[in-house]
XYZ file of C-alpha atoms in Angstrom:
334
model
C -73.555 21.735 -2.257
C -72.040 19.979 0.960
C -73.731 20.685 4.076
C -72.477 20.812 7.638
C -74.079 21.254 10.797
C -72.852 23.823 13.449
C -72.259 22.229 16.583
C -75.359 20.056 18.343
C -77.819 22.914 18.641
C -77.014 25.065 15.619
C -78.559 25.144 11.919
C -77.252 23.109 8.968
C -75.441 25.179 6.665
C -73.299 25.111 3.500
C -70.086 23.613 3.833
C -68.398 26.870 2.898
C -70.011 30.405 4.021
C -69.391 33.650 2.383
C -67.596 36.386 4.669
C -69.192 39.542 3.369
C -67.092 42.174 5.186
C -64.430 43.189 2.117
C -67.407 44.196 0.249
C -67.872 47.373 2.404
C -64.725 47.883 4.206
C -61.104 47.258 5.313
C -59.572 46.120 1.846
C -59.382 49.196 -0.153
C -62.189 50.463 -2.603
C -65.279 48.222 -3.165
C -67.732 47.551 -6.324
C -71.217 47.409 -5.213
C -72.376 45.903 -8.533
C -69.681 43.184 -8.576
C -70.229 42.483 -4.751
C -74.024 41.702 -5.091
C -73.310 39.674 -7.984
C -70.834 37.944 -6.075
C -73.479 37.236 -3.248
C -76.033 36.042 -6.022
C -73.510 33.733 -7.630
C -72.861 32.012 -4.046
C -76.556 31.464 -3.385
C -76.922 29.830 -6.966
C -73.968 27.405 -6.032
C -75.697 26.447 -2.928
C -74.024 28.611 -0.524
C -76.537 29.454 2.264
C -74.367 31.153 5.142
C -73.697 34.760 4.808
C -71.723 36.453 7.381
C -71.726 40.179 8.353
C -71.091 42.646 10.898
C -73.169 45.701 11.877
C -69.932 47.625 11.852
C -68.634 46.659 8.688
C -68.867 50.051 6.830
C -71.082 51.205 9.624
C -74.170 49.747 8.311
C -73.179 49.375 4.632
C -72.995 45.714 4.225
C -75.731 44.994 5.884
C -77.736 47.210 3.656
C -75.841 45.551 0.671
C -77.015 42.219 1.908
C -80.579 43.283 2.004
C -80.120 44.340 -1.751
C -78.460 41.297 -2.767
C -81.344 39.227 -1.024
C -84.065 41.345 -2.404
C -82.735 41.104 -5.814
C -82.035 37.429 -5.849
C -84.449 34.530 -6.914
C -87.022 33.782 -4.101
C -85.993 29.991 -3.857
C -82.528 31.355 -2.980
C -83.581 33.924 -0.725
C -85.640 31.770 1.467
C -82.575 29.160 2.025
C -79.935 32.368 2.738
C -78.802 32.433 6.538
C -77.237 35.518 8.025
C -74.841 35.517 10.783
C -74.416 39.202 12.333
C -71.636 40.320 14.696
C -72.262 43.252 16.804
C -70.656 45.377 19.660
C -67.841 47.144 17.975
C -67.835 50.980 18.669
C -66.198 53.179 15.911
C -65.710 56.729 15.419
C -66.506 58.752 12.142
C -63.223 58.352 10.966
C -63.467 54.624 11.197
C -61.671 53.962 14.296
C -62.325 51.004 16.768
C -62.733 52.214 20.427
C -64.167 49.254 22.170
C -67.005 46.804 22.579
C -70.350 47.147 24.101
C -71.889 44.022 25.165
C -74.539 45.414 27.835
C -78.111 43.659 27.493
C -79.615 46.890 26.438
C -77.073 47.713 23.987
C -77.603 44.211 22.444
C -80.956 44.521 21.786
C -80.244 48.068 20.596
C -77.912 46.641 18.132
C -80.135 43.777 16.938
C -83.113 46.367 16.241
C -80.789 48.301 14.024
C -79.258 45.080 12.154
C -83.071 43.827 11.756
C -84.244 47.133 10.209
C -81.131 47.336 7.783
C -81.396 43.716 6.694
C -84.983 43.989 5.968
C -85.740 40.918 7.906
C -87.830 39.893 10.733
C -84.941 37.606 12.377
C -81.012 36.967 12.427
C -80.010 33.374 12.007
C -77.056 33.643 14.028
C -75.842 36.690 16.533
C -72.647 37.002 18.155
C -71.041 39.792 19.871
C -67.972 40.583 17.701
C -65.308 40.545 20.648
C -65.776 40.236 24.320
C -66.495 43.114 26.146
C -64.551 43.337 29.319
C -66.767 45.283 31.421
C -69.550 42.883 31.027
C -69.728 39.629 32.155
C -70.444 37.197 29.207
C -73.288 35.622 30.832
C -75.076 38.985 30.757
C -74.385 39.295 27.101
C -75.309 35.745 26.054
C -78.288 36.162 28.238
C -79.667 39.139 26.461
C -79.411 37.253 22.838
C -81.377 34.241 24.672
C -83.712 36.462 25.387
C -84.012 37.875 21.739
C -84.049 34.164 20.831
C -87.268 33.674 23.167
C -88.664 36.769 21.226
C -88.246 35.257 17.828
C -85.798 37.920 16.661
C -82.742 35.521 16.650
C -82.574 31.887 15.935
C -78.988 30.810 17.446
C -76.760 32.362 19.373
C -73.056 32.429 18.148
C -69.518 33.639 19.927
C -66.526 35.394 18.346
C -62.856 35.419 19.258
C -63.407 34.166 22.805
C -61.158 31.381 24.988
C -61.968 28.344 26.304
C -62.801 29.528 29.634
C -65.718 31.874 28.114
C -66.783 29.311 26.113
C -67.790 27.276 28.969
C -69.304 30.141 30.909
C -71.326 30.775 27.901
C -72.588 27.605 27.067
C -73.787 27.397 30.815
C -76.318 30.194 30.319
C -77.580 29.004 26.895
C -77.131 26.846 24.076
C -74.146 28.162 21.755
C -74.338 27.047 17.996
C -70.811 28.149 16.841
C -67.464 29.979 17.774
C -66.531 32.198 14.917
C -62.876 32.300 15.055
C -59.644 33.020 12.814
C -58.037 29.301 11.675
C -56.241 28.557 8.513
C -52.785 27.262 8.158
C -50.887 30.236 9.278
C -53.343 30.624 12.473
C -53.671 27.522 14.235
C -53.863 28.976 17.905
C -57.230 27.350 18.471
C -56.057 23.832 18.121
C -54.317 23.872 21.713
C -57.213 24.590 23.787
C -59.908 26.341 22.117
C -61.252 23.639 19.396
C -60.975 20.657 21.992
C -63.092 22.678 24.472
C -65.907 23.645 21.687
C -65.788 19.895 20.674
C -66.604 18.802 24.179
C -69.341 21.105 24.455
C -70.921 20.522 21.092
C -70.235 23.898 19.618
C -69.104 24.290 16.042
C -66.470 26.313 14.208
C -67.094 29.208 11.413
C -63.375 29.765 10.399
C -62.505 32.986 9.029
C -59.511 34.482 7.370
C -58.793 30.910 5.767
C -56.427 32.642 3.418
C -55.222 35.031 5.820
C -56.608 37.969 4.020
C -55.589 36.919 1.002
C -51.912 36.399 2.357
C -51.801 32.490 1.464
C -54.426 32.840 -1.325
C -51.359 32.390 -3.778
C -52.633 35.703 -5.409
C -50.189 38.056 -3.329
C -47.037 39.146 -4.039
C -43.910 41.104 -2.391
C -44.489 44.279 -4.585
C -47.925 44.681 -4.293
C -48.925 48.155 -3.221
C -52.092 48.369 -0.745
C -54.376 51.310 -0.923
C -54.223 53.808 1.943
C -57.933 52.477 3.113
C -56.802 48.877 3.201
C -56.131 47.545 6.964
C -53.446 45.048 5.709
C -51.231 47.843 5.508
C -50.927 47.988 9.432
C -51.102 43.883 9.699
C -47.948 42.638 11.314
C -47.982 39.557 8.688
C -47.816 41.892 5.732
C -44.767 44.001 6.756
C -40.993 43.824 5.842
C -39.411 40.668 6.694
C -42.765 39.156 8.114
C -44.173 39.651 4.608
C -41.113 37.781 2.958
C -41.069 34.927 5.225
C -44.717 34.507 5.152
C -44.629 34.445 1.314
C -41.797 31.642 1.552
C -44.515 29.720 3.334
C -46.897 30.215 0.321
C -44.145 29.422 -2.063
C -43.847 26.057 -0.566
C -47.372 25.584 -0.571
C -47.520 26.109 -4.219
C -45.597 23.184 -5.090
C -48.063 20.997 -3.304
C -50.749 22.725 -5.049
C -49.308 22.110 -8.552
C -48.676 18.557 -8.028
C -52.143 17.833 -7.313
C -53.379 20.330 -10.284
C -55.089 22.854 -7.968
C -54.379 26.381 -6.679
C -52.959 27.567 -3.803
C -56.441 29.186 -2.407
C -58.062 25.666 -2.968
C -55.277 23.955 -1.128
C -55.509 26.164 1.994
C -59.459 26.388 2.240
C -59.527 22.338 1.238
C -57.159 22.090 4.697
C -59.364 23.857 6.772
C -62.175 21.850 5.552
C -60.305 18.710 6.331
C -59.726 19.519 10.007
C -63.555 18.544 10.956
C -67.168 18.219 9.798
C -67.788 20.743 12.805
C -65.886 23.507 10.919
C -67.600 25.950 8.384
C -64.572 27.671 6.486
C -65.784 31.408 5.420
C -64.515 32.469 2.203
C -64.142 36.203 1.942
C -64.351 36.406 -1.934
C -65.532 39.626 -3.116
C -65.736 38.868 -6.842
C -67.237 35.882 -8.911
C -63.972 34.423 -10.196
C -62.201 34.391 -6.592
C -65.624 32.801 -5.638
C -65.699 30.580 -8.155
C -62.027 29.351 -7.361
C -62.787 29.088 -3.560
C -65.921 26.806 -4.511
C -63.424 24.459 -6.131
C -61.755 23.549 -2.736
C -64.838 21.398 -2.148
C -63.477 19.075 -4.818
C -60.200 18.771 -3.512
C -59.383 15.715 -1.474
C -56.277 15.723 0.760
C -55.209 12.335 1.422
C -52.826 11.640 4.582
C -49.738 12.053 2.304
C -51.030 15.301 1.286
C -51.489 16.452 4.842
C -48.127 15.362 5.742
C -46.595 17.039 2.996
C -48.769 20.432 3.721
C -47.336 20.281 7.486
C -43.950 19.970 6.329
C -44.379 23.010 3.849
C -46.401 24.923 6.678
C -45.772 23.911 10.018
C -47.784 25.105 12.912
C -46.490 28.671 14.333
C -44.354 29.228 11.345
C -45.920 32.299 10.314
C -44.233 35.646 11.243
C -46.065 38.217 12.789
C -49.028 38.529 14.768
C -52.427 38.253 13.033
C -53.482 41.863 13.841
C -51.922 44.802 15.252
C -51.162 45.040 18.944
C -53.719 47.371 19.903
C -56.410 44.915 18.521
C -54.607 41.916 19.672
C -55.646 43.302 23.172
C -59.221 42.901 22.316
C -59.106 39.179 21.604
C -60.107 36.908 24.866
C -58.897 34.134 22.303
C -55.188 35.138 22.688
C -55.384 35.211 26.495
């Protein structure tokens, strides 16, 4: 497994991480046994970074990772690194009602996560979205106290803008910024990515396949389950979906010429953007994981990258990446 380092102060991880959210929520029905088998397969392949959130299935995902690690070979379990997002407030019905970054809340969230995960430390801890009512300095300061106490190893951030990155980095070392980055989500390139690099902060890129939209496996006739949040995502609606799948068709031609899959091409593109970027692949099944791992063997030369740029230009995507009410929570979009 190839490795990369998260920023100048973060840990060395596998070049690909495994995003575990879909194993518990938001993409329709889940298969617990297949999810655990997929985590085991990822660890066996050398993936060390497992990404979760305490609000994924209201704790379900952390408990699933706990079970997967308990039943994995000891050597793989010891190498696993867990990245946890916290702070999202939800109702019993699953709605999101805001974010809580108060210092006492930070420590409370961490205590529950440590219990659910069955571990004595969290490798990277980050608030899922900026709490507009709490200065980021206070939130990061609370995580820094958890680091001093040995409960957390590294401090991360999620979906924040360049100014917030600077303010946070002035308080304590930040290992990485977790943010959406893909061929059709390139907003970080203007200000956020340059700022992260200036500050020595790595990027863990989620949504590298845009929730399956640019995986090559999504089609116009697919019917989404009622509990699949993509049914409310603007990029999966009507004409937006048609325009976005046209981009996928253009990308498919390049992938076929190279003898690889669309998903592998899209992941390889993110890998090519810099050694400081670690893509998180949201595979829920072993076959999708195997396909994603194949991206590590895809070499994109200058001609390939130029062809991809022509097929999927920056800002070519139709529709926002989240519904309006969720976009309002993104400091990275301000």
